[in-house]
């Protein structure tokens, strides 16, 4: 028994695993990270596991989409083996005596990849059958597609190595046949480990057996009688091939990035993650191989250098708002300038403009005092977008198409406002006769289509290498990046109905043909909100008391149109405005605006994930008109997540947890906003009266057998169905009945 355990321990596969655990923790960490993504242990709330378990290509999840992900995995597998070979081969000099040493190395380095693939297939099989309701045969076909894609890439690389790598017999017969040292020009002073370590017992690992390509166990031969220089040459040629293969992979990736505008070249998001992992492994492996003991210093120096170089004017790149003119003088942004914008004469002028809109809205109704509806939608990626469209379609039909006709304002955050903007456009297109039915099911399908694949692949193939391709929008030129591809994919998914400028909505809003919409991204510089509207809305910048009583309250928002008037604010692309409002950290870039200092904006959810602040400020400003001209206000709140009522127990914590404890409440940002909003809504009840104000909430709650839909730019088919079924739950049906009661004549 003891000998059996000893033989296993000193087998090549086990010794490779121990070397990785001891010397190459990063190579293990990447596999661990990918495994956690797949099983849902990390990033499950954001849907990261679905990019592997349910990959989409050209809008479909099928054999071919899994085949592409498999090809990317094959590239990752080869890169991982090549990198680990670069870093660990010198521990096993017997490899140089074998035919095709790299192939045998990769074959014996099977433990970690095999465990990963088994876990992957189990998760895919379970997910496709249990959550997507596919047959066993279909699930097996998808797994086969993944395996086939990986097999083809691995086979192609092995074929290349077969014709480029020489075995030890070639060097023994002709010692002068040394391969050129292609790495010399990159790291001329690098110490060759094989010369120093090939017979150094401190670095050479004891190996008794290894697996052959016929999967047979064979004893390791001694290398004592071989010249160290010959052994070095064997490893050197494999090192050179590793560099060549990695460079070819990088060139292919950049090639695909050039054609990102064409859907055929937008790979599934899961493939992008594997490709990104390959790049990171290759870079870290190269730094470790070339600089050895200096690797940490070089890595830190590289990060500092990249940060410094990209801060230079010629290399600096920040995402811009498409449609704005960045060539004219930047607008001044300071407390003094904001105070200038909120002068009473300017505020009153903008109020008069909106009062005209309200009068036009009132004139479209037969009632002397119509019911006013303000709709607030929460953020939450495609989940929130799909839920917003589903609720608005059902609610409008339930009240005989009166909901949108009575709606004055849409406000909200992130994905929820994207879906609302799309349905508002469908509502308008039906009015002017361009579409037949705004309630058609295909509108829900359109807004729920994948956005993540294009964004993920753009990050890997373009953004990591500093965006350089350009495009024209609104008469100005900008660089293509993940912000650009987000807007392009959104327009493709929604048949380009929102491919408009901000100014294109001015007259429809002015005539009350469509509700007004406030888009309110958060300003990173000072925490204020940027209010984007085709109408002048400087009254949204400060509470009414701040206009009549100087310095009584702080200016907490900025009117986009007024601040950037000379930069052609009305020319802003409408999808850019939506993107500024839905800027997920890391997934989409923050937008930099042409001001002095430069304003940086990101997702509105950091200030108001529900749109309540905008609605409350609007009612505060126009409270007198509302009381005199309407029969009351109904605030419809469409929430992509339920309010949590659970109170976590304060369990015993370790020393690190206690040190971080003061930051714990910062993780409750959404909950804090809900409490703040309840305070504001209580103020409105007091302003308008309990009989003239009602808040009706529609909440997405997953069915008992389903997990909550992920908060990302990708939805599975099962998640789409679950969102559409959520309208039937008891709470939402009661909310629908309350809404009907307001429109019963």
XYZ file of C-alpha atoms in Angstrom:
745
model
C 0.000 0.000 0.000
C 2.840 2.351 0.920
C 4.648 1.682 -2.376
C 1.421 2.208 -4.313
C 0.900 5.635 -2.733
C 4.560 6.487 -3.279
C 4.347 5.549 -6.966
C 1.303 7.754 -7.429
C 2.954 10.658 -5.662
C 6.073 10.438 -7.834
C 4.088 10.112 -11.070
C 4.500 12.980 -13.513
C 0.857 14.245 -13.316
C 0.959 14.488 -9.507
C 4.384 16.113 -9.486
C 3.171 18.699 -12.011
C 0.246 19.518 -9.747
C 2.528 19.972 -6.729
C 4.835 22.266 -8.708
C 1.865 24.421 -9.762
C 0.590 24.638 -6.196
C 4.017 25.564 -4.867
C 5.487 27.779 -7.573
C 2.669 28.941 -9.863
C -0.362 29.918 -7.736
C -1.603 32.275 -10.458
C -1.971 29.350 -12.878
C -4.156 27.592 -10.306
C -6.061 30.744 -9.379
C -7.308 31.297 -12.941
C -8.878 27.830 -13.022
C -10.387 28.369 -9.580
C -11.859 31.708 -10.671
C -13.405 30.202 -13.819
C -14.822 27.317 -11.797
C -16.419 29.704 -9.307
C -18.012 31.593 -12.220
C -19.474 28.383 -13.646
C -20.899 26.947 -10.421
C -22.303 30.339 -9.398
C -20.012 30.813 -6.434
C -18.873 34.187 -7.740
C -20.806 36.798 -9.731
C -24.007 34.753 -9.832
C -26.150 37.821 -9.124
C -24.677 39.454 -12.228
C -25.249 36.383 -14.393
C -21.601 35.489 -14.966
C -22.344 31.759 -14.916
C -24.799 32.114 -17.772
C -22.157 33.335 -20.215
C -20.661 29.841 -19.891
C -23.756 27.704 -19.340
C -26.012 29.478 -21.856
C -23.780 31.226 -24.446
C -25.480 33.088 -27.269
C -24.183 33.594 -30.793
C -26.239 35.529 -33.347
C -29.089 35.493 -30.824
C -29.195 31.701 -30.425
C -27.943 29.138 -27.921
C -27.091 26.013 -29.882
C -24.362 23.602 -30.933
C -22.473 26.326 -32.790
C -22.440 28.793 -29.878
C -20.995 26.087 -27.621
C -18.576 25.139 -30.404
C -17.154 28.686 -30.427
C -16.834 28.730 -26.640
C -15.094 25.366 -26.904
C -12.616 26.777 -29.411
C -11.845 29.624 -27.020
C -11.393 27.100 -24.220
C -9.038 25.120 -26.459
C -6.952 28.247 -26.950
C -6.987 28.859 -23.203
C -5.972 25.258 -22.524
C -3.042 25.479 -24.941
C -1.935 28.866 -23.588
C -2.096 27.570 -20.019
C -0.004 24.537 -20.919
C 2.506 26.580 -22.910
C 2.870 29.079 -20.084
C 3.246 26.408 -17.419
C 5.707 24.612 -19.701
C 7.806 27.766 -19.921
C 7.863 28.085 -16.141
C 8.158 24.459 -14.979
C 9.785 22.340 -17.703
C 13.265 22.881 -16.249
C 12.138 20.982 -13.139
C 11.712 17.875 -15.328
C 14.797 17.503 -17.581
C 13.755 13.964 -18.595
C 11.169 15.601 -20.887
C 13.926 16.640 -23.286
C 14.765 12.973 -23.926
C 11.232 12.167 -25.138
C 9.691 12.421 -28.563
C 7.381 15.430 -28.769
C 8.099 16.590 -25.189
C 5.429 19.318 -25.086
C 2.678 16.916 -26.135
C 3.644 14.538 -23.338
C 3.853 17.448 -20.915
C 0.331 18.601 -21.826
C -1.000 15.032 -21.655
C 0.362 14.551 -18.137
C -0.770 18.006 -17.061
C -4.366 16.766 -17.160
C -5.551 16.849 -13.546
C -6.728 20.479 -13.326
C -8.171 20.778 -16.887
C -9.984 17.444 -16.536
C -11.603 18.454 -13.250
C -12.665 21.759 -14.788
C -14.194 20.148 -17.885
C -16.090 17.589 -15.800
C -17.534 20.344 -13.603
C -18.361 22.386 -16.699
C -20.206 19.525 -18.431
C -22.158 18.651 -15.284
C -23.237 22.284 -14.817
C -24.148 22.729 -18.491
C -26.077 19.461 -18.610
C -28.018 20.273 -15.448
C -28.710 23.862 -16.471
C -29.913 23.043 -19.983
C -32.297 20.332 -18.752
C -33.573 21.804 -15.469
C -33.708 25.520 -16.289
C -33.951 25.655 -20.084
C -36.152 22.552 -20.474
C -34.074 21.080 -23.303
C -34.000 17.339 -23.911
C -31.121 15.151 -22.781
C -30.080 14.698 -26.404
C -29.973 18.451 -27.012
C -27.951 19.054 -23.837
C -25.494 16.333 -24.850
C -25.227 17.878 -28.314
C -24.229 21.227 -26.813
C -21.603 19.560 -24.629
C -20.346 17.755 -27.723
C -20.133 21.097 -29.555
C -17.939 22.498 -26.790
C -15.710 19.425 -26.853
C -15.450 19.467 -30.637
C -14.404 23.120 -30.697
C -11.729 22.528 -28.062
C -10.503 19.387 -29.838
C -10.054 21.147 -33.194
C -7.986 24.005 -31.725
C -5.825 21.646 -29.675
C -5.308 19.390 -32.697
C -4.279 22.310 -34.910
C -1.675 23.452 -32.379
C -0.359 19.929 -31.970
C -0.024 19.620 -35.745
C 1.953 22.850 -35.855
C 4.274 21.672 -33.092
C 4.751 18.329 -34.804
C 6.319 19.989 -37.825
C 8.306 22.654 -35.963
C 9.730 20.863 -32.916
C 12.780 18.598 -33.240
C 13.364 15.632 -30.973
C 16.592 14.922 -29.125
C 17.766 12.446 -31.795
C 18.148 15.345 -34.236
C 20.506 17.159 -31.894
C 22.477 14.054 -30.914
C 23.089 13.197 -34.556
C 23.958 16.749 -35.512
C 24.916 18.852 -32.537
C 25.392 21.920 -34.666
C 21.711 21.896 -35.526
C 20.835 24.369 -32.817
C 17.613 26.328 -33.183
C 18.009 30.100 -33.277
C 17.423 31.834 -29.957
C 14.484 33.980 -30.966
C 14.081 35.144 -27.385
C 17.538 36.656 -27.195
C 16.506 40.026 -28.577
C 13.725 40.244 -25.983
C 15.646 39.193 -22.880
C 19.330 39.011 -23.794
C 20.494 38.870 -20.189
C 18.061 36.234 -18.985
C 19.660 33.348 -17.114
C 18.972 29.977 -18.803
C 17.675 27.742 -16.016
C 18.324 24.449 -17.783
C 22.096 24.953 -17.874
C 22.210 25.799 -14.182
C 19.541 23.475 -12.897
C 19.412 20.368 -15.079
C 21.410 18.405 -12.543
C 20.659 20.544 -9.480
C 18.758 18.295 -7.074
C 17.295 21.341 -5.343
C 15.284 22.294 -8.423
C 14.901 19.002 -10.287
C 11.748 17.108 -9.289
C 11.841 13.356 -8.771
C 9.593 11.602 -11.274
C 9.359 7.832 -11.650
C 6.588 7.380 -14.215
C 4.704 9.314 -16.883
C 1.822 8.736 -19.287
C 2.554 8.121 -22.968
C 0.346 9.260 -25.828
C -1.130 5.755 -25.843
C -2.150 6.346 -22.202
C 0.341 3.788 -20.928
C 2.488 4.208 -17.828
C 6.213 4.260 -18.580
C 9.308 4.591 -16.399
C 11.415 7.747 -16.654
C 14.884 7.363 -18.189
C 18.003 8.942 -16.747
C 19.338 12.119 -18.410
C 22.779 11.990 -16.825
C 24.522 10.999 -20.050
C 23.090 13.906 -22.115
C 24.861 17.197 -22.707
C 23.133 20.023 -20.824
C 23.342 22.254 -23.900
C 21.365 19.723 -25.938
C 18.688 19.545 -23.252
C 18.602 23.334 -23.206
C 18.070 23.417 -26.984
C 15.087 21.085 -26.742
C 13.326 23.363 -24.251
C 14.341 26.518 -26.081
C 12.567 25.529 -29.294
C 9.372 24.900 -27.325
C 9.754 28.293 -25.646
C 10.051 29.901 -29.064
C 6.947 28.106 -30.341
C 5.052 29.216 -27.255
C 5.864 32.828 -28.050
C 4.864 32.399 -31.713
C 1.533 30.752 -30.874
C 0.668 33.443 -28.351
C 1.492 36.205 -30.848
C -0.645 34.518 -33.525
C -3.543 34.237 -31.060
C -3.229 37.924 -30.253
C -3.223 38.873 -33.953
C -6.338 36.770 -34.592
C -8.056 38.464 -31.662
C -7.206 41.931 -32.980
C -8.406 40.897 -36.461
C -11.808 39.939 -35.094
C -11.928 43.232 -33.205
C -11.550 45.202 -36.439
C -14.770 43.636 -37.768
C -16.771 44.040 -34.563
C -19.470 45.974 -36.464
C -20.506 42.726 -38.162
C -22.578 40.374 -35.955
C -20.777 37.287 -37.298
C -17.566 38.471 -35.611
C -19.118 39.051 -32.171
C -18.190 35.980 -30.215
C -20.162 34.653 -27.213
C -19.290 36.292 -23.908
C -18.043 32.979 -22.498
C -15.512 32.768 -25.314
C -14.385 36.316 -24.511
C -13.738 35.350 -20.873
C -11.583 32.397 -21.950
C -9.682 34.615 -24.389
C -9.116 37.261 -21.720
C -7.882 34.574 -19.336
C -5.475 33.382 -22.024
C -4.076 36.876 -22.475
C -3.577 37.407 -18.745
C -1.867 34.035 -18.334
C 0.390 34.644 -21.331
C 1.431 38.094 -20.085
C 2.044 36.986 -16.497
C 3.901 33.897 -17.700
C 6.111 35.922 -20.032
C 7.021 38.374 -17.268
C 7.815 35.531 -14.890
C 9.868 33.651 -17.515
C 11.898 36.613 -18.717
C 12.504 38.364 -15.398
C 12.242 35.562 -12.812
C 13.094 37.016 -9.371
C 12.328 40.526 -10.646
C 8.832 39.596 -11.831
C 6.886 41.450 -9.116
C 8.991 44.590 -9.534
C 8.609 44.440 -13.314
C 4.867 43.811 -13.069
C 4.322 46.794 -10.764
C 6.605 48.931 -12.936
C 4.654 47.879 -16.018
C 1.347 48.915 -14.447
C 2.781 52.278 -13.393
C 4.266 52.816 -16.863
C 1.016 51.954 -18.634
C -0.903 54.309 -16.357
C 1.593 57.107 -17.032
C 1.737 56.563 -20.801
C -2.046 56.471 -21.160
C -2.284 59.720 -19.195
C -0.238 61.507 -21.873
C -2.220 63.563 -24.331
C -1.303 61.499 -27.391
C -2.227 58.211 -25.692
C -4.992 59.314 -23.361
C -8.446 58.033 -24.162
C -11.723 58.611 -22.349
C -15.158 57.651 -23.569
C -17.153 60.618 -24.881
C -20.806 61.487 -25.280
C -21.640 60.866 -28.929
C -23.074 63.924 -30.644
C -21.345 66.560 -28.503
C -18.706 68.879 -29.936
C -15.435 68.401 -28.041
C -13.486 70.817 -30.252
C -15.033 74.039 -28.948
C -14.078 75.630 -25.648
C -15.102 73.524 -22.657
C -17.952 74.749 -20.456
C -16.982 76.032 -17.016
C -18.249 73.840 -14.186
C -18.049 75.304 -10.692
C -20.392 76.312 -7.854
C -20.320 79.847 -9.215
C -21.441 78.700 -12.672
C -24.155 76.488 -11.223
C -25.469 79.408 -9.201
C -25.547 81.499 -12.362
C -27.650 78.809 -14.078
C -30.235 78.828 -11.280
C -31.094 82.524 -11.370
C -34.839 83.061 -10.830
C -35.378 84.403 -14.359
C -33.907 81.219 -15.891
C -35.817 78.924 -13.565
C -39.113 80.712 -14.241
C -38.533 80.539 -17.989
C -38.049 76.767 -17.858
C -41.067 76.372 -15.568
C -43.181 78.283 -18.075
C -42.026 75.930 -20.840
C -43.023 72.843 -18.838
C -46.347 74.439 -17.825
C -47.101 74.732 -21.515
C -46.439 71.000 -21.864
C -48.750 70.286 -18.929
C -51.499 72.404 -20.467
C -51.106 70.507 -23.763
C -51.317 67.236 -21.841
C -54.466 68.358 -20.033
C -56.092 69.488 -23.283
C -55.835 65.941 -24.672
C -58.216 64.618 -22.000
C -61.971 65.045 -21.801
C -61.993 65.161 -17.997
C -61.904 68.571 -16.402
C -59.272 67.318 -14.001
C -57.507 64.254 -15.389
C -55.483 61.873 -13.279
C -51.724 62.487 -13.599
C -49.386 59.506 -13.714
C -45.670 59.622 -12.954
C -43.797 56.392 -13.642
C -40.552 55.492 -11.859
C -38.545 52.462 -12.929
C -35.623 50.836 -11.147
C -32.322 49.669 -12.572
C -31.119 46.112 -12.942
C -29.839 45.376 -16.457
C -31.999 43.502 -18.962
C -34.053 42.094 -16.094
C -35.286 45.593 -15.250
C -35.696 46.537 -18.923
C -37.820 43.464 -19.684
C -39.853 43.873 -16.506
C -40.563 47.547 -17.291
C -41.888 46.720 -20.770
C -43.938 43.793 -19.451
C -45.561 45.890 -16.699
C -46.311 48.908 -18.878
C -47.861 46.777 -21.624
C -50.070 44.847 -19.193
C -51.028 47.849 -17.085
C -51.897 50.025 -20.083
C -54.095 47.314 -21.549
C -55.765 46.726 -18.169
C -56.932 50.372 -18.002
C -58.079 50.516 -21.639
C -54.939 52.227 -22.979
C -55.229 55.152 -20.584
C -52.059 54.672 -18.550
C -49.548 56.059 -21.053
C -52.025 58.737 -22.178
C -52.199 59.971 -18.573
C -48.463 59.686 -17.941
C -46.624 63.000 -17.766
C -43.134 61.875 -16.760
C -40.878 58.837 -16.899
C -37.872 58.737 -14.601
C -35.612 55.975 -13.416
C -32.305 54.244 -13.636
C -30.193 51.957 -15.740
C -31.868 49.060 -17.547
C -35.355 49.950 -16.357
C -35.237 53.296 -18.139
C -33.831 51.641 -21.276
C -36.911 49.410 -21.460
C -39.225 52.338 -20.675
C -37.612 54.497 -23.367
C -38.117 51.697 -25.876
C -41.798 51.245 -25.037
C -42.327 55.024 -25.111
C -40.908 54.992 -28.637
C -43.201 52.096 -29.610
C -46.120 54.084 -28.187
C -45.143 57.041 -30.379
C -44.498 54.912 -33.463
C -47.972 53.407 -33.137
C -49.470 56.904 -32.892
C -47.854 58.028 -36.142
C -48.698 54.748 -37.893
C -45.241 53.191 -38.224
C -46.071 50.075 -36.186
C -49.377 48.270 -35.725
C -49.338 47.185 -32.095
C -47.272 48.506 -29.203
C -48.463 45.528 -27.149
C -46.940 42.918 -29.448
C -44.896 40.257 -27.688
C -41.908 40.902 -29.939
C -41.275 44.199 -28.104
C -40.549 42.257 -24.900
C -38.366 39.896 -26.923
C -36.463 42.780 -28.524
C -35.607 44.546 -25.288
C -34.493 41.274 -23.667
C -32.034 40.332 -26.409
C -28.412 39.864 -25.409
C -26.096 42.875 -25.058
C -23.324 41.243 -23.037
C -21.636 39.211 -25.780
C -20.758 42.229 -27.889
C -19.567 44.246 -24.889
C -17.412 41.414 -23.521
C -15.768 40.707 -26.856
C -15.144 44.399 -27.493
C -13.357 44.652 -24.148
C -11.079 41.731 -25.008
C -10.420 42.501 -28.666
C -10.274 46.293 -28.581
C -10.462 48.127 -25.265
C -7.578 46.264 -23.634
C -5.281 47.497 -26.408
C -6.404 51.157 -26.304
C -9.287 51.889 -28.723
C -8.001 53.175 -32.059
C -10.775 52.624 -34.637
C -13.019 55.631 -35.286
C -16.591 56.297 -36.382
C -18.751 59.326 -37.159
C -21.828 60.321 -35.160
C -23.765 63.566 -35.481
C -21.069 65.228 -37.568
C -18.224 64.460 -35.140
C -15.707 61.621 -34.888
C -15.160 59.359 -31.888
C -13.305 56.140 -31.110
C -14.976 52.758 -31.041
C -15.068 51.038 -27.679
C -17.480 48.994 -25.589
C -19.724 52.037 -25.188
C -20.024 52.257 -28.967
C -20.821 48.555 -29.392
C -23.413 48.714 -26.584
C -25.336 51.389 -28.452
C -24.974 49.614 -31.782
C -26.198 46.307 -30.377
C -29.089 48.030 -28.564
C -30.153 49.705 -31.803
C -29.934 46.411 -33.684
C -32.020 44.640 -31.036
C -34.720 47.336 -31.105
C -34.806 47.817 -34.891
C -33.143 51.254 -34.652
C -36.325 52.988 -33.425
C -34.304 54.862 -30.760
C -31.482 55.821 -33.118
C -32.274 59.520 -32.668
C -30.866 62.714 -31.250
C -32.066 64.291 -28.025
C -33.642 67.168 -29.965
C -35.814 64.736 -31.944
C -37.940 64.249 -28.817
C -38.416 67.949 -28.115
C -41.552 68.532 -30.165
C -43.287 65.215 -29.342
C -42.803 66.002 -25.642
C -43.785 69.639 -26.122
C -47.035 68.630 -27.795
C -47.657 65.986 -25.110
C -47.668 63.257 -27.756
C -45.341 61.282 -25.486
C -44.507 61.614 -21.778
C -41.460 63.603 -20.746
C -38.403 61.630 -19.695
C -35.642 62.645 -17.287
C -32.380 60.733 -17.694
C -30.211 61.322 -14.633
C -26.678 59.843 -14.572
C -24.561 60.452 -11.467
C -21.642 62.895 -11.565
C -18.528 61.211 -10.199
C -16.728 64.506 -9.451
C -19.103 65.849 -6.813
C -22.017 63.423 -6.432
C -24.615 65.640 -8.131
C -27.064 64.323 -10.729
C -26.992 65.304 -14.399
C -30.552 65.821 -15.682
C -30.771 65.078 -19.416
C -33.941 66.167 -21.169
C -34.792 67.694 -24.561
C -36.576 70.415 -22.579
C -34.846 73.128 -20.519
C -35.230 71.924 -16.917
C -33.113 74.155 -14.708
C -35.882 73.982 -12.103
C -34.673 70.401 -11.459
C -31.300 71.662 -10.233
C -32.423 72.848 -6.812
C -35.443 72.717 -4.520
C -37.893 75.658 -5.043
C -36.818 77.263 -1.784
C -33.286 77.482 -3.166
C -34.515 79.848 -5.890
C -36.277 82.311 -3.587
C -33.951 82.098 -0.582
C -30.271 82.264 -1.426
C -27.994 79.575 0.051
C -30.848 77.878 1.888
C -30.226 74.534 0.194
C -27.472 73.112 -1.996
C -27.718 72.813 -5.776
C -27.838 69.025 -6.182
C -28.334 68.556 -9.927
C -27.229 70.011 -13.276
C -29.305 70.689 -16.381
C -27.379 69.012 -19.199
C -28.876 71.099 -22.002
C -28.043 74.416 -20.353
C -24.509 73.503 -19.302
C -23.494 72.139 -22.704
C -25.510 74.399 -24.985
C -22.454 75.598 -26.922
C -21.241 71.988 -27.273
C -24.423 71.198 -29.214
C -26.186 69.408 -26.361
C -29.370 68.866 -28.351
C -27.330 66.810 -30.852
C -26.582 64.184 -28.172
C -27.374 60.650 -29.317
C -30.383 59.407 -27.354
C -28.845 55.946 -26.893
C -25.754 57.661 -25.455
C -27.947 59.381 -22.888
C -29.432 55.995 -21.951
C -25.942 54.487 -21.750
C -24.739 57.301 -19.479
C -27.669 56.413 -17.227
C -26.809 52.674 -17.266
C -23.036 52.618 -16.889
C -22.256 49.401 -15.049
C -18.799 49.705 -13.448
C -16.136 47.963 -15.557
C -18.719 46.609 -18.018
C -19.361 50.002 -19.627
C -17.005 53.002 -19.550
C -17.742 56.160 -17.612
C -18.521 59.049 -19.954
C -16.372 62.202 -19.892
C -18.073 65.458 -20.845
C -16.567 68.627 -22.413
C -16.383 70.780 -19.295
C -13.652 72.432 -17.257
C -12.872 70.502 -15.103
C -13.959 67.422 -17.051
C -17.199 65.973 -15.703
C -17.278 62.183 -15.435
C -20.691 60.526 -15.236
C -21.795 56.992 -14.487
C -24.860 54.911 -13.606
C -27.740 56.879 -12.083
C -28.325 54.083 -9.591
C -25.567 55.394 -7.351
C -27.740 58.411 -6.526
C -31.237 57.169 -7.274
C -31.872 53.642 -8.501
C -35.645 54.180 -8.621
C -36.186 57.601 -10.229
C -38.078 58.847 -7.177
C -35.885 61.916 -6.633
C -36.787 63.269 -10.070
C -40.494 62.597 -9.644
C -40.605 64.180 -6.177
C -38.736 67.306 -7.335
C -41.130 67.587 -10.305
C -44.193 67.378 -8.049
C -42.639 69.852 -5.629
C -42.064 72.422 -8.386
C -45.482 71.996 -10.017
C -47.484 71.192 -6.877
C -49.830 74.164 -7.197
C -50.661 73.402 -10.844
C -51.202 69.734 -10.023
C -53.635 70.538 -7.197
C -55.618 72.970 -9.364
C -55.691 71.000 -12.641
C -55.674 67.305 -11.786
C -57.716 64.918 -9.699
C -54.517 63.635 -8.135
C -51.240 61.906 -8.886
C -50.600 58.190 -9.208
C -46.960 57.242 -8.924
C -46.375 53.893 -10.613
C -43.174 52.309 -9.335
C -41.795 49.433 -11.417
C -39.178 47.675 -9.333
C -36.796 45.085 -10.754
C -36.129 43.768 -7.261
C -38.232 43.253 -4.166
C -37.546 45.231 -1.032
C -35.710 42.957 1.385
C -37.374 42.615 4.765
C -34.799 40.205 6.180
C -32.592 41.374 9.024
C -29.228 39.645 9.113
C -27.966 38.348 12.426
C -24.781 39.976 13.691
C -22.683 36.851 14.041
C -19.231 36.550 15.561
C -16.616 38.058 13.296
C -12.908 37.607 12.867
C -10.371 40.387 13.233
C -10.407 41.289 9.524
C -14.220 41.418 9.463
C -14.236 43.669 12.507
C -11.728 46.012 10.890
C -14.013 46.271 7.842
C -17.205 46.490 9.918
C -17.511 50.322 9.758
C -17.885 49.958 5.983
C -20.658 47.384 6.257
C -23.532 49.840 5.863
C -22.021 51.046 2.562
C -23.069 47.725 1.034
C -26.718 48.551 1.808
C -26.873 51.383 -0.749
C -30.176 50.291 -2.314
C -31.774 49.835 1.094
C -30.629 53.284 2.207
C -32.125 54.779 -0.948
C -35.453 53.075 -0.231
C -35.614 54.631 3.245
C -34.718 58.025 1.782
C -37.398 57.682 -0.890
C -40.037 56.777 1.681
C -39.223 60.022 3.472
C -39.668 61.971 0.236
C -42.913 60.207 -0.589
C -44.209 61.059 2.887
C -43.493 64.697 2.074
C -45.574 64.449 -1.137
C -48.501 62.932 0.747
C -48.402 66.026 2.933
C -48.053 68.368 -0.066
C -50.894 66.989 -2.190
C -53.053 65.340 0.448
C -53.675 61.658 1.101
C -56.673 61.573 -1.225
C -54.733 63.024 -4.155
C -51.618 60.903 -4.091
C -51.120 57.159 -4.379
C -48.043 54.993 -4.859
C -48.599 51.712 -6.695
C -45.683 49.294 -6.834
C -45.135 46.498 -9.329
C -42.349 44.229 -8.090
C -40.485 41.501 -9.874
C -40.446 38.445 -7.643
C -39.063 35.165 -8.992
C -41.295 32.120 -8.845
C -40.518 29.643 -6.098
C -38.784 27.177 -8.418
C -36.626 29.805 -10.077
C -33.711 31.847 -8.914
C -33.983 35.598 -9.278
C -33.013 36.799 -12.760
C -29.471 38.123 -12.882
C -28.719 41.826 -12.964
C -26.727 41.933 -16.186
C -27.013 42.520 -19.936
C -27.898 38.891 -20.635
C -31.025 36.881 -19.851
C -31.627 33.189 -20.313
C -34.855 31.979 -21.881
C -35.992 30.687 -18.512
C -35.361 34.081 -16.884
C -37.395 35.823 -19.600
C -40.332 33.500 -18.962
C -40.059 33.963 -15.215
C -40.102 37.759 -15.585
C -43.196 37.590 -17.782
C -44.953 35.306 -15.271
C -44.188 37.666 -12.387
C -47.083 39.909 -13.417
C -49.448 37.142 -12.320
C -48.329 36.990 -8.695
C -50.731 38.088 -5.968
C -49.022 41.358 -5.093
C -48.886 42.610 -8.698
C -52.482 41.606 -9.359
C -53.562 43.651 -6.327
C -51.514 46.579 -7.627
C -53.220 46.212 -10.997
C -56.634 46.311 -9.334
C -55.658 49.486 -7.455
C -54.533 51.052 -10.717
C -57.815 50.143 -12.423
C -59.741 51.803 -9.608
C -58.126 55.153 -10.426
C -59.405 54.998 -14.009
C -62.914 53.705 -13.317
C -65.393 56.259 -14.546
